[in-house]
Coordinates of C-alpha atoms in Angstrom, one line a residue:
M285 CA 146.9 106.7 116.6
T286 CA 145.2 103.9 118.5
I287 CA 142.6 101.7 116.9
W288 CA 139.8 103.2 118.8
R289 CA 140.8 106.8 117.9
Y290 CA 140.8 105.7 114.3
L291 CA 137.4 104.1 114.5
L292 CA 135.9 107.1 116.4
K293 CA 137.4 109.4 113.8
L294 CA 135.9 107.2 111.1
Y295 CA 132.3 107.6 112.5
Q296 CA 132.7 111.2 113.7
P297 CA 131.2 112.8 110.6
R298 CA 127.9 111.1 111.3
A299 CA 128.2 111.1 115.1
G300 CA 124.9 113.0 115.4
W301 CA 122.9 110.5 113.4
L302 CA 124.5 107.6 115.3
L303 CA 123.7 109.2 118.6
I304 CA 120.1 109.5 117.6
A305 CA 120.2 105.8 116.7
F306 CA 121.7 104.8 120.0
L307 CA 119.1 106.9 121.9
S308 CA 116.4 105.3 119.8
L309 CA 117.8 101.8 120.9
T310 CA 117.7 103.0 124.5
V311 CA 114.1 104.1 124.1
T312 CA 113.3 100.7 122.6
W313 CA 114.7 98.7 125.5
L314 CA 113.4 101.1 128.2
S315 CA 109.9 100.9 126.5
A316 CA 110.1 97.1 126.5
A317 CA 111.0 96.9 130.1
A318 CA 108.4 99.6 131.1
L319 CA 105.7 97.8 128.9
L320 CA 106.3 94.6 130.7
A321 CA 106.3 96.3 134.1
V322 CA 103.2 98.4 133.6
S323 CA 101.3 95.5 132.1
G324 CA 102.2 93.4 135.1
W325 CA 101.2 96.2 137.5
F326 CA 97.9 96.6 135.6
I327 CA 97.0 92.9 135.6
T328 CA 97.9 92.6 139.3
A329 CA 96.0 95.8 140.2
C330 CA 92.9 94.5 138.3
A331 CA 93.1 91.2 140.2
M332 CA 93.3 93.1 143.5
A333 CA 90.4 95.3 142.5
G334 CA 88.3 92.2 141.8
L335 CA 89.1 90.9 145.3
G336 CA 88.1 94.3 146.7
L337 CA 91.6 95.2 147.8
I338 CA 91.6 98.3 145.5
V339 CA 88.8 100.8 145.3
N340 CA 88.2 103.2 142.4
L341 CA 90.9 101.7 140.1
N342 CA 91.7 104.0 137.2
I343 CA 91.9 101.7 134.2
F344 CA 92.2 104.3 131.5
T345 CA 95.6 105.8 132.4
P346 CA 97.5 102.4 132.5
S347 CA 95.7 101.2 129.4
A348 CA 96.8 104.4 127.6
A349 CA 100.3 103.9 129.0
I350 CA 100.5 100.3 127.7
R351 CA 99.4 101.4 124.2
G352 CA 101.8 104.3 124.2
L353 CA 104.7 102.2 125.3
A354 CA 104.0 99.6 122.7
I355 CA 103.9 102.3 120.0
L356 CA 107.0 104.0 121.4
R357 CA 108.9 100.6 121.4
T358 CA 108.0 100.1 117.7
V359 CA 108.9 103.6 116.7
G360 CA 112.2 103.4 118.6
R361 CA 113.2 100.2 116.9
Y362 CA 112.3 101.5 113.5
A363 CA 114.2 104.7 114.0
E364 CA 117.2 102.9 115.4
R365 CA 117.3 100.5 112.4
V366 CA 116.7 103.1 109.7
I367 CA 118.9 106.0 111.1
G368 CA 121.7 103.7 112.4
H369 CA 122.0 101.7 109.2
E370 CA 121.8 104.8 107.0
A371 CA 124.7 106.5 109.0
I372 CA 126.8 103.3 109.0
L373 CA 126.3 102.5 105.3
R374 CA 127.3 106.1 104.4
S375 CA 130.3 105.9 106.7
L376 CA 131.4 102.6 105.2
A377 CA 130.9 104.0 101.7
D378 CA 133.3 106.9 102.5
L379 CA 135.8 104.3 104.0
R380 CA 135.7 102.2 100.9
V381 CA 136.7 105.2 98.8
R382 CA 139.5 106.1 101.2
A383 CA 140.7 102.5 101.3
F384 CA 140.7 102.0 97.5
V385 CA 142.4 105.4 97.1
A386 CA 145.1 104.2 99.5
V387 CA 145.6 101.0 97.5
A388 CA 145.7 103.0 94.3
N389 CA 148.4 105.3 95.7
R390 CA 150.6 102.4 96.8
P391 CA 153.4 101.3 94.4
A392 CA 153.5 97.7 93.4
K393 CA 156.7 97.3 95.4
D394 CA 154.8 98.0 98.6
I395 CA 152.4 95.1 98.0
D396 CA 155.2 92.6 98.5
N397 CA 154.3 89.2 97.0
R398 CA 150.5 89.7 97.3
R399 CA 148.3 90.3 94.3
Y400 CA 146.3 93.5 94.1
A401 CA 143.1 91.3 93.9
D402 CA 144.0 89.7 97.2
L403 CA 144.5 93.1 98.9
V404 CA 141.2 94.4 97.5
N405 CA 139.3 91.4 98.7
R406 CA 140.9 91.6 102.1
L407 CA 140.0 95.3 102.5
T408 CA 136.5 94.7 101.2
A409 CA 136.0 92.1 103.9
D410 CA 137.5 94.4 106.5
V411 CA 135.3 97.3 105.6
D412 CA 132.2 95.0 105.8
T413 CA 133.2 93.9 109.2
L414 CA 133.4 97.5 110.6
D415 CA 129.6 97.9 110.4
G416 CA 129.5 95.9 113.6
V417 CA 131.4 98.5 115.7
P418 CA 128.6 101.1 116.1
L419 CA 125.6 98.8 115.6
R420 CA 126.8 95.8 117.6
V421 CA 129.4 97.2 120.0
I422 CA 129.1 100.9 120.8
G423 CA 125.4 101.3 120.4
P424 CA 124.3 98.3 122.5
L425 CA 126.9 99.1 125.2
L426 CA 125.6 102.7 125.5
A427 CA 121.9 101.7 125.3
A428 CA 122.4 98.9 127.8
F429 CA 124.2 101.2 130.2
L430 CA 121.5 103.9 130.0
T431 CA 118.8 101.3 130.4
W432 CA 120.5 99.9 133.4
I433 CA 120.9 103.3 135.0
A434 CA 117.3 104.2 134.4
V435 CA 116.0 100.9 135.9
V436 CA 118.3 101.5 138.9
V437 CA 116.8 105.0 139.4
I438 CA 113.2 103.7 139.1
G439 CA 114.0 100.9 141.5
A440 CA 115.3 103.4 144.0
I441 CA 112.1 105.5 143.7
W442 CA 109.6 102.7 143.9
G443 CA 111.4 100.1 145.9
G444 CA 114.1 101.8 147.9
A445 CA 117.9 101.5 148.3
A446 CA 117.9 97.7 148.7
I447 CA 116.1 97.1 145.4
A448 CA 118.2 99.6 143.6
S449 CA 121.4 98.0 145.0
V450 CA 120.3 94.5 143.7
I451 CA 119.6 95.9 140.2
G452 CA 122.8 97.9 140.2
L453 CA 125.1 95.1 141.4
G454 CA 123.4 92.6 139.0
G455 CA 124.0 94.9 136.1
L456 CA 127.6 95.6 137.1
L457 CA 128.2 91.9 137.4
T458 CA 126.8 91.4 133.9
F459 CA 129.1 94.0 132.5
T460 CA 132.1 92.4 134.3
I461 CA 131.3 88.9 133.0
S462 CA 130.8 90.2 129.5
V463 CA 134.2 91.9 129.5
W464 CA 135.8 88.6 130.8
L465 CA 134.1 86.6 128.0
A466 CA 135.3 89.2 125.5
R467 CA 138.9 88.8 126.5
A468 CA 138.5 85.1 126.2
G469 CA 137.1 85.4 122.7
Y470 CA 139.3 88.3 121.4
A471 CA 141.9 86.1 119.7
H472 CA 139.2 83.8 118.4
G473 CA 137.4 86.8 116.8
R474 CA 140.6 87.9 115.1
T475 CA 141.2 84.4 113.7
V476 CA 137.6 84.3 112.3
I477 CA 138.2 87.5 110.4
Q478 CA 141.6 86.4 109.0
A479 CA 140.2 83.1 107.9
R480 CA 137.2 84.8 106.3
V481 CA 139.4 86.8 104.1
E482 CA 141.5 83.7 103.1
Q483 CA 138.3 81.8 102.4
R484 CA 136.9 84.6 100.2
I485 CA 140.1 84.9 98.1
A486 CA 140.2 81.1 97.6
M487 CA 136.6 81.1 96.5
I488 CA 137.2 83.8 93.9
D489 CA 140.3 82.1 92.7
H490 CA 138.4 78.8 92.3
F491 CA 135.4 80.1 90.3
G492 CA 137.4 82.7 88.4
G493 CA 139.9 80.1 87.2
L494 CA 137.5 77.2 87.0
G495 CA 138.0 76.8 83.2
D496 CA 141.8 76.4 83.6
L497 CA 141.4 74.2 86.6
L498 CA 139.1 71.9 84.7
A499 CA 141.4 71.9 81.6
Y500 CA 144.4 70.9 83.7
R501 CA 142.4 68.6 86.0
K502 CA 143.1 70.6 89.1
A503 CA 139.5 71.5 89.9
S504 CA 139.2 68.6 92.4
A505 CA 142.2 69.7 94.4
S506 CA 141.0 73.3 94.4
H507 CA 137.5 72.1 95.5
Q508 CA 139.1 70.1 98.4
R509 CA 141.0 73.1 99.6
L510 CA 137.8 75.1 99.6
Q511 CA 136.1 72.4 101.5
A512 CA 138.9 72.3 104.1
L513 CA 138.8 76.1 104.5
D514 CA 135.0 76.0 104.8
Q515 CA 135.0 73.2 107.4
A516 CA 137.7 74.9 109.5
Q517 CA 135.7 78.2 109.4
T518 CA 132.5 76.5 110.2
A519 CA 134.1 74.9 113.3
R520 CA 135.2 78.4 114.4
L521 CA 131.8 79.8 113.9
I522 CA 130.2 77.0 115.8
D523 CA 132.5 77.6 118.7
Q524 CA 131.7 81.3 118.5
E525 CA 127.9 80.6 118.5
R526 CA 128.4 78.1 121.4
Y527 CA 130.1 80.8 123.5
A528 CA 127.4 83.3 122.5
S529 CA 124.7 80.9 123.5
W530 CA 126.2 80.1 126.8
S531 CA 126.8 83.8 127.4
E532 CA 123.2 84.6 126.6
H533 CA 121.9 81.9 128.9
G534 CA 124.2 83.1 131.6
V535 CA 122.8 86.6 131.4
Q536 CA 119.3 85.3 131.4
A537 CA 120.1 83.2 134.5
L538 CA 121.6 86.2 136.2
T539 CA 118.6 88.4 135.3
A540 CA 116.3 85.7 136.7
L541 CA 118.3 85.6 139.9
M542 CA 118.0 89.4 140.2
T543 CA 114.3 89.2 139.7
L544 CA 113.9 86.6 142.4
T545 CA 116.0 88.7 144.8
V546 CA 113.8 91.7 144.1
L547 CA 110.7 89.6 144.8
A548 CA 112.2 88.3 148.0
L549 CA 113.1 91.8 149.3
S550 CA 109.9 93.5 148.3
L551 CA 107.2 90.8 148.7
H552 CA 106.2 91.6 152.3
K553 CA 107.1 95.3 152.3
L554 CA 105.4 96.7 149.2
D555 CA 102.1 96.7 147.5
P556 CA 101.6 93.5 145.4
A557 CA 101.1 95.6 142.2
V558 CA 104.3 97.5 142.9
V559 CA 106.2 94.2 143.6
T560 CA 105.0 92.9 140.2
L561 CA 106.1 96.1 138.5
L562 CA 109.6 96.0 140.0
A563 CA 110.1 92.3 139.4
L564 CA 109.0 92.5 135.7
M565 CA 111.0 95.7 135.1
T566 CA 114.1 93.8 136.4
L567 CA 113.3 90.9 134.2
G568 CA 112.7 93.2 131.2
M569 CA 116.4 94.3 131.4
N570 CA 117.2 90.9 129.9
E571 CA 116.9 92.3 126.4
A572 CA 119.4 95.0 127.0
L573 CA 121.9 93.1 129.2
G574 CA 121.7 90.0 127.0
T575 CA 123.4 91.9 124.1
L576 CA 126.5 92.7 126.2
P577 CA 128.5 89.4 125.7
G578 CA 127.9 89.5 122.0
A579 CA 128.9 93.2 121.8
F580 CA 132.1 92.7 123.7
W581 CA 132.8 89.5 121.7
R582 CA 132.8 91.4 118.4
I583 CA 135.5 93.8 119.6
G584 CA 138.2 91.3 118.5
E585 CA 136.8 91.0 115.0
S586 CA 136.3 94.8 114.6
T587 CA 139.8 95.8 115.9
E588 CA 141.5 93.2 113.7
A589 CA 139.8 94.6 110.6
G590 CA 140.3 98.2 111.7
Q591 CA 144.0 97.7 112.4
R592 CA 144.6 96.6 108.9
L593 CA 142.7 99.4 107.3
M594 CA 144.4 101.9 109.6
H595 CA 147.8 100.5 108.6
L596 CA 146.8 100.7 104.9
E597 CA 145.8 104.3 105.1
S598 CA 148.8 105.4 107.3
T599 CA 151.3 103.8 104.9
S600 CA 149.7 104.9 101.6
H601 CA 151.5 107.7 99.7
K602 CA 149.1 110.3 98.3
S603 CA 150.4 112.1 95.2
E604 CA 150.1 115.9 95.3
N605 CA 150.5 116.2 91.5
P606 CA 149.1 119.7 90.8
P607 CA 146.5 120.1 88.1
N608 CA 147.6 121.7 84.8
G609 CA 145.5 122.2 81.7
F610 CA 146.4 120.5 78.4
I611 CA 149.1 122.3 76.4
T612 CA 149.8 124.8 79.2
A613 CA 153.1 125.9 80.7
S614 CA 154.7 123.7 83.4
K615 CA 154.4 125.0 86.9
R616 CA 157.8 123.6 87.7
G617 CA 159.7 126.2 85.7
N618 CA 162.0 124.8 83.1
H619 CA 162.0 121.2 84.5
S620 CA 160.1 119.9 81.6
L621 CA 162.8 121.1 79.2
D622 CA 165.6 119.1 80.9
T623 CA 167.0 115.8 79.9
V624 CA 166.6 112.5 81.9
D625 CA 169.8 110.3 82.2
I626 CA 169.3 106.6 82.8
K627 CA 172.5 105.2 84.1
G628 CA 173.2 101.5 84.5
L629 CA 169.6 100.6 85.4
C630 CA 169.3 96.9 86.3
C631 CA 165.7 95.7 86.8
Q632 CA 163.9 92.8 88.5
R633 CA 161.9 90.3 86.5
Q634 CA 164.3 90.3 83.6
P635 CA 165.3 87.1 81.7
N636 CA 168.9 88.5 81.7
T637 CA 169.6 90.0 85.1
H638 CA 172.9 91.4 83.8
Q639 CA 171.1 93.5 81.2
L640 CA 171.6 97.2 82.0
L641 CA 169.8 100.2 80.5
T642 CA 171.8 103.4 79.9
A643 CA 170.2 106.1 77.8
Q644 CA 169.7 109.8 77.7
L645 CA 166.1 111.0 77.1
K646 CA 165.5 114.4 75.5
P647 CA 162.3 116.3 75.1
G648 CA 160.5 115.6 71.9
Q649 CA 162.6 112.5 71.2
P650 CA 160.7 109.5 72.8
L651 CA 162.8 106.4 73.2
I652 CA 161.1 103.5 71.6
I653 CA 161.8 100.1 73.2
H654 CA 160.7 97.1 71.3
G655 CA 161.3 93.4 71.4
Q656 CA 159.7 90.0 71.8
S657 CA 157.1 89.3 74.6
G658 CA 158.6 88.1 77.9
T659 CA 161.8 90.1 77.6
G660 CA 161.0 92.3 80.6
K661 CA 160.0 95.5 78.8
T662 CA 156.9 96.2 81.0
S663 CA 159.0 95.5 84.1
L664 CA 161.5 98.0 82.8
L665 CA 158.9 100.7 82.6
S666 CA 157.5 99.7 86.1
T667 CA 161.0 100.2 87.4
L668 CA 161.4 103.7 85.8
A669 CA 158.0 104.6 87.3
G670 CA 159.2 103.5 90.8
E671 CA 156.6 100.6 90.9
L672 CA 159.4 98.1 91.2
T673 CA 162.6 98.5 93.2
P674 CA 165.7 98.5 90.9
I675 CA 168.6 96.1 91.5
A676 CA 171.0 98.9 90.6
G677 CA 171.3 102.1 88.6
H678 CA 169.9 105.7 88.7
V679 CA 167.4 107.8 86.8
M680 CA 168.8 111.3 87.0
F681 CA 166.6 114.4 86.4
D682 CA 167.9 117.9 87.2
N683 CA 170.6 116.4 89.3
I684 CA 168.0 114.4 91.3
D685 CA 167.7 110.6 91.3
L686 CA 164.0 110.1 90.7
L687 CA 164.2 106.6 92.2
S688 CA 165.4 108.0 95.5
L689 CA 162.5 110.3 95.9
D690 CA 159.5 109.2 98.0
D691 CA 156.4 108.3 96.1
T692 CA 154.6 111.5 96.7
Q693 CA 157.4 113.6 95.1
R694 CA 158.1 111.1 92.3
F695 CA 154.5 110.8 91.2
G696 CA 154.6 114.6 90.5
F697 CA 157.3 114.1 87.9
V698 CA 156.3 110.8 86.2
G699 CA 153.2 109.9 84.1
F700 CA 152.8 106.2 83.6
L701 CA 150.3 104.6 81.1
S702 CA 150.5 100.9 82.0
Q703 CA 149.6 98.1 79.7
N704 CA 146.5 97.2 81.6
D705 CA 143.3 99.2 81.3
Q706 CA 142.3 100.6 84.6
L707 CA 138.8 102.0 84.4
L708 CA 136.2 102.7 87.1
D709 CA 132.5 103.0 86.8
L710 CA 132.7 106.8 86.6
T711 CA 131.5 109.5 84.2
I712 CA 133.9 110.8 81.6
R713 CA 134.2 114.0 83.5
E714 CA 135.0 112.2 86.8
F715 CA 137.5 109.9 85.2
L716 CA 139.4 112.7 83.5
S717 CA 139.4 114.7 86.8
L718 CA 140.8 111.9 89.0
G719 CA 143.6 113.3 91.1
L720 CA 143.2 116.8 89.8
N721 CA 141.4 119.9 91.0
N722 CA 139.6 122.5 88.9
V723 CA 140.0 120.9 85.5
H724 CA 138.3 123.1 82.9
E725 CA 136.0 121.5 80.5
E726 CA 137.8 123.1 77.6
D727 CA 141.0 121.3 78.6
M728 CA 139.1 118.1 78.7
R729 CA 137.8 118.7 75.2
Q730 CA 141.3 119.4 73.9
A731 CA 142.6 116.2 75.5
L732 CA 139.7 114.1 74.0
Q733 CA 140.2 115.8 70.6
A734 CA 143.9 114.9 70.7
V735 CA 143.0 111.2 70.9
D736 CA 140.1 111.5 68.5
L737 CA 137.3 110.9 71.1
L738 CA 135.7 114.3 71.2
E739 CA 133.3 113.7 68.3
T740 CA 132.3 110.3 69.7
L741 CA 131.6 111.9 73.1
E742 CA 129.5 114.7 71.5
N743 CA 127.4 112.1 69.7
T744 CA 126.2 110.7 73.0
D745 CA 123.2 112.2 74.8
E746 CA 125.1 112.3 78.2
G747 CA 128.3 114.1 76.9
F748 CA 130.8 114.4 79.8
E749 CA 128.3 112.7 82.1
Y750 CA 128.5 109.4 80.1
R751 CA 129.3 106.6 82.4
L752 CA 132.0 104.1 81.6
G753 CA 130.4 101.1 83.3
I754 CA 132.0 98.6 85.5
G755 CA 135.5 98.0 84.2
G756 CA 134.8 100.2 81.2
S757 CA 132.1 97.9 79.9
R758 CA 130.3 100.7 78.1
I759 CA 133.2 101.6 75.8
S760 CA 135.4 99.5 73.4
G761 CA 138.9 98.4 74.1
G762 CA 140.4 101.0 71.8
Q763 CA 138.3 103.8 73.3
A764 CA 139.4 102.7 76.8
R765 CA 143.1 102.9 75.7
R766 CA 142.6 106.4 74.2
L767 CA 140.6 107.7 77.1
Q768 CA 143.4 106.7 79.5
L769 CA 145.9 108.5 77.2
S770 CA 143.7 111.6 77.3
A771 CA 143.7 111.5 81.1
L772 CA 147.5 111.5 81.0
L773 CA 147.5 114.5 78.7
L774 CA 145.7 116.5 81.3
R775 CA 148.6 116.1 83.7
D776 CA 152.0 117.7 83.5
P777 CA 154.7 115.0 84.0
A778 CA 158.3 115.7 83.0
L779 CA 158.8 112.0 82.3
V780 CA 156.1 110.1 80.3
L781 CA 156.1 106.3 80.3
L782 CA 153.8 104.6 77.7
D783 CA 153.3 100.8 77.6
E784 CA 151.7 99.8 74.3
P785 CA 149.8 103.1 74.1
F786 CA 148.2 102.4 70.7
R787 CA 147.4 98.7 71.2
G788 CA 144.4 97.7 69.1
L789 CA 144.2 101.0 67.1
Q790 CA 144.2 101.2 63.3
S791 CA 147.3 102.7 61.7
D792 CA 145.7 105.8 60.3
L793 CA 144.2 106.6 63.8
V794 CA 147.6 106.1 65.4
Q795 CA 149.1 108.6 63.0
T796 CA 146.3 111.1 63.7
I797 CA 146.9 110.8 67.4
L798 CA 150.7 111.1 67.1
T799 CA 150.3 114.3 65.1
R800 CA 148.0 115.8 67.7
I801 CA 150.1 114.9 70.8
E802 CA 153.5 115.8 69.3
P803 CA 153.4 119.3 70.7
W804 CA 152.7 117.9 74.1
L805 CA 155.5 115.3 73.8
S806 CA 158.0 118.0 72.5
R807 CA 158.2 119.4 76.0
R808 CA 158.6 116.1 77.8
C809 CA 161.0 113.1 78.0
C810 CA 159.3 109.9 77.0
V811 CA 159.8 106.1 76.8
I812 CA 157.4 104.1 74.7
V813 CA 157.2 100.3 74.8
T814 CA 155.7 98.7 71.7
H815 CA 155.6 95.6 69.6
D816 CA 155.1 97.7 66.4
P817 CA 158.0 100.3 66.3
K818 CA 157.3 100.8 62.5
A819 CA 154.1 102.7 63.4
L820 CA 156.0 105.4 65.2
P821 CA 158.0 108.2 63.6
N822 CA 161.3 107.1 62.0
H823 CA 163.4 109.9 63.6
W824 CA 162.6 108.8 67.2
P825 CA 165.5 106.7 68.7
R826 CA 165.0 103.0 69.1
M827 CA 166.2 100.2 71.4
A828 CA 165.7 96.5 70.7
W829 CA 165.4 95.2 74.2
P830 CA 167.4 93.5 75.6
S831 CA 170.1 93.9 72.9
G832 CA 171.0 97.5 73.7
L833 CA 170.5 101.0 72.4
K834 CA 170.6 101.4 68.6
L835 CA 170.4 105.0 67.2
R836 CA 170.4 106.1 63.6
P837 CA 173.7 107.5 62.4
N838 CA 172.3 111.1 62.2
Q839 CA 171.3 110.9 65.9

């Protein structure tokens, strides 16, 4: 798919509203040119009537036309701004959702060495840039073209072929010069967008880590880097404005030349009032044609941002994990009753790169991995989930290596509760339904009851419509942990990976939750990473990582 097909597909759902906005812009520019022309004609005709050159001048019709054109210009501008921005903001809102879904569906191994925060900031800047495609590229180009054609037609009717040819050739030359300027500024526009993202990330890093920077006396160096990035970007923007200014002056000079040519051709052949009308109408095209260099100039910025978003969406892997109610039979037959064999798994980010994991996971017997911080337990779970590429080894399930599957297939088998809380500003209902279809409220209630959150939810006025707040700010840390666990219970993974699932919870609450989710775990293989293995059932097998698997004698 080409970048322009991608962009047109992006704006297609609101093409009707955008078309109305573009036509409103055309009406605005045509009204402005017509207002200038009719006003000039009226003033000239009144002067001629005063000299006795015109008898019985009708002043009411042109006066009404002038008032009507002034109102039409205002209404057209208002409609273009309101309708156009409404359509674009809604389109970009949809794009933001798609972009963040694409990021969420990408495993960590696909992010290379970049941070998720960097990727999020980059795509946020890219999405913001794309508002310029319809409003500053497509719309102005279409409106300028229609305005130009309309003025050519009026020139042919009132002034003849010669006048129409001058206006037509002048407009064509303006389009040609604008395209040439756009090609010259295409690479510059791409550089501006790339630098803007880098500048934004550096600023967030500086202010977000200002406390540590001050403590380690690195704030000055960070500030100098920000200043260097800012100065370089300012220089680029000044160059951009310089090109834009020269382009605008060039269009104004060309429009003035067209106006003088129209005057020269019509001065001794047409009525003075008509000559004024044609000249001022030609001059009035300046507002429309003057936007062309800027419109073409922004193509480089827009296509650079669009290319990255298109690549992000085209390479994202969307999980098709089918919805299943809590404590319901698996839709994959007997898969959930099979064992999982981990054979010689060697993981990245381990203190001891020669440490291998070999274990057999059985339904109802979660493997508890414990050990000191920094020993690579979280990286181990990330590898089992497919978020990190293993150095060696296999994870066999039903004679299939889970790590060899593509992400879409593997995500249907694996449920991963990471150590970090990932909460969006959604309602409880929306959060529990993420990635699922047709989740019954009763299933949600059972899942919340299992983690001892149902009574808390029922004590709120909003119930399932209670919003979590930005980053889960409206709930406590322990509630956030349990809510994410309840969301996992609503899915039907064959392999469950839990990284510190009971962090921050009191021991009696942990025992309550374990008792309630034990029927669910009894049909699934599970690996639990924890710093407190004593809080978990004694009959579950344990491994002190990275020393190796240690089972009780009766196991």
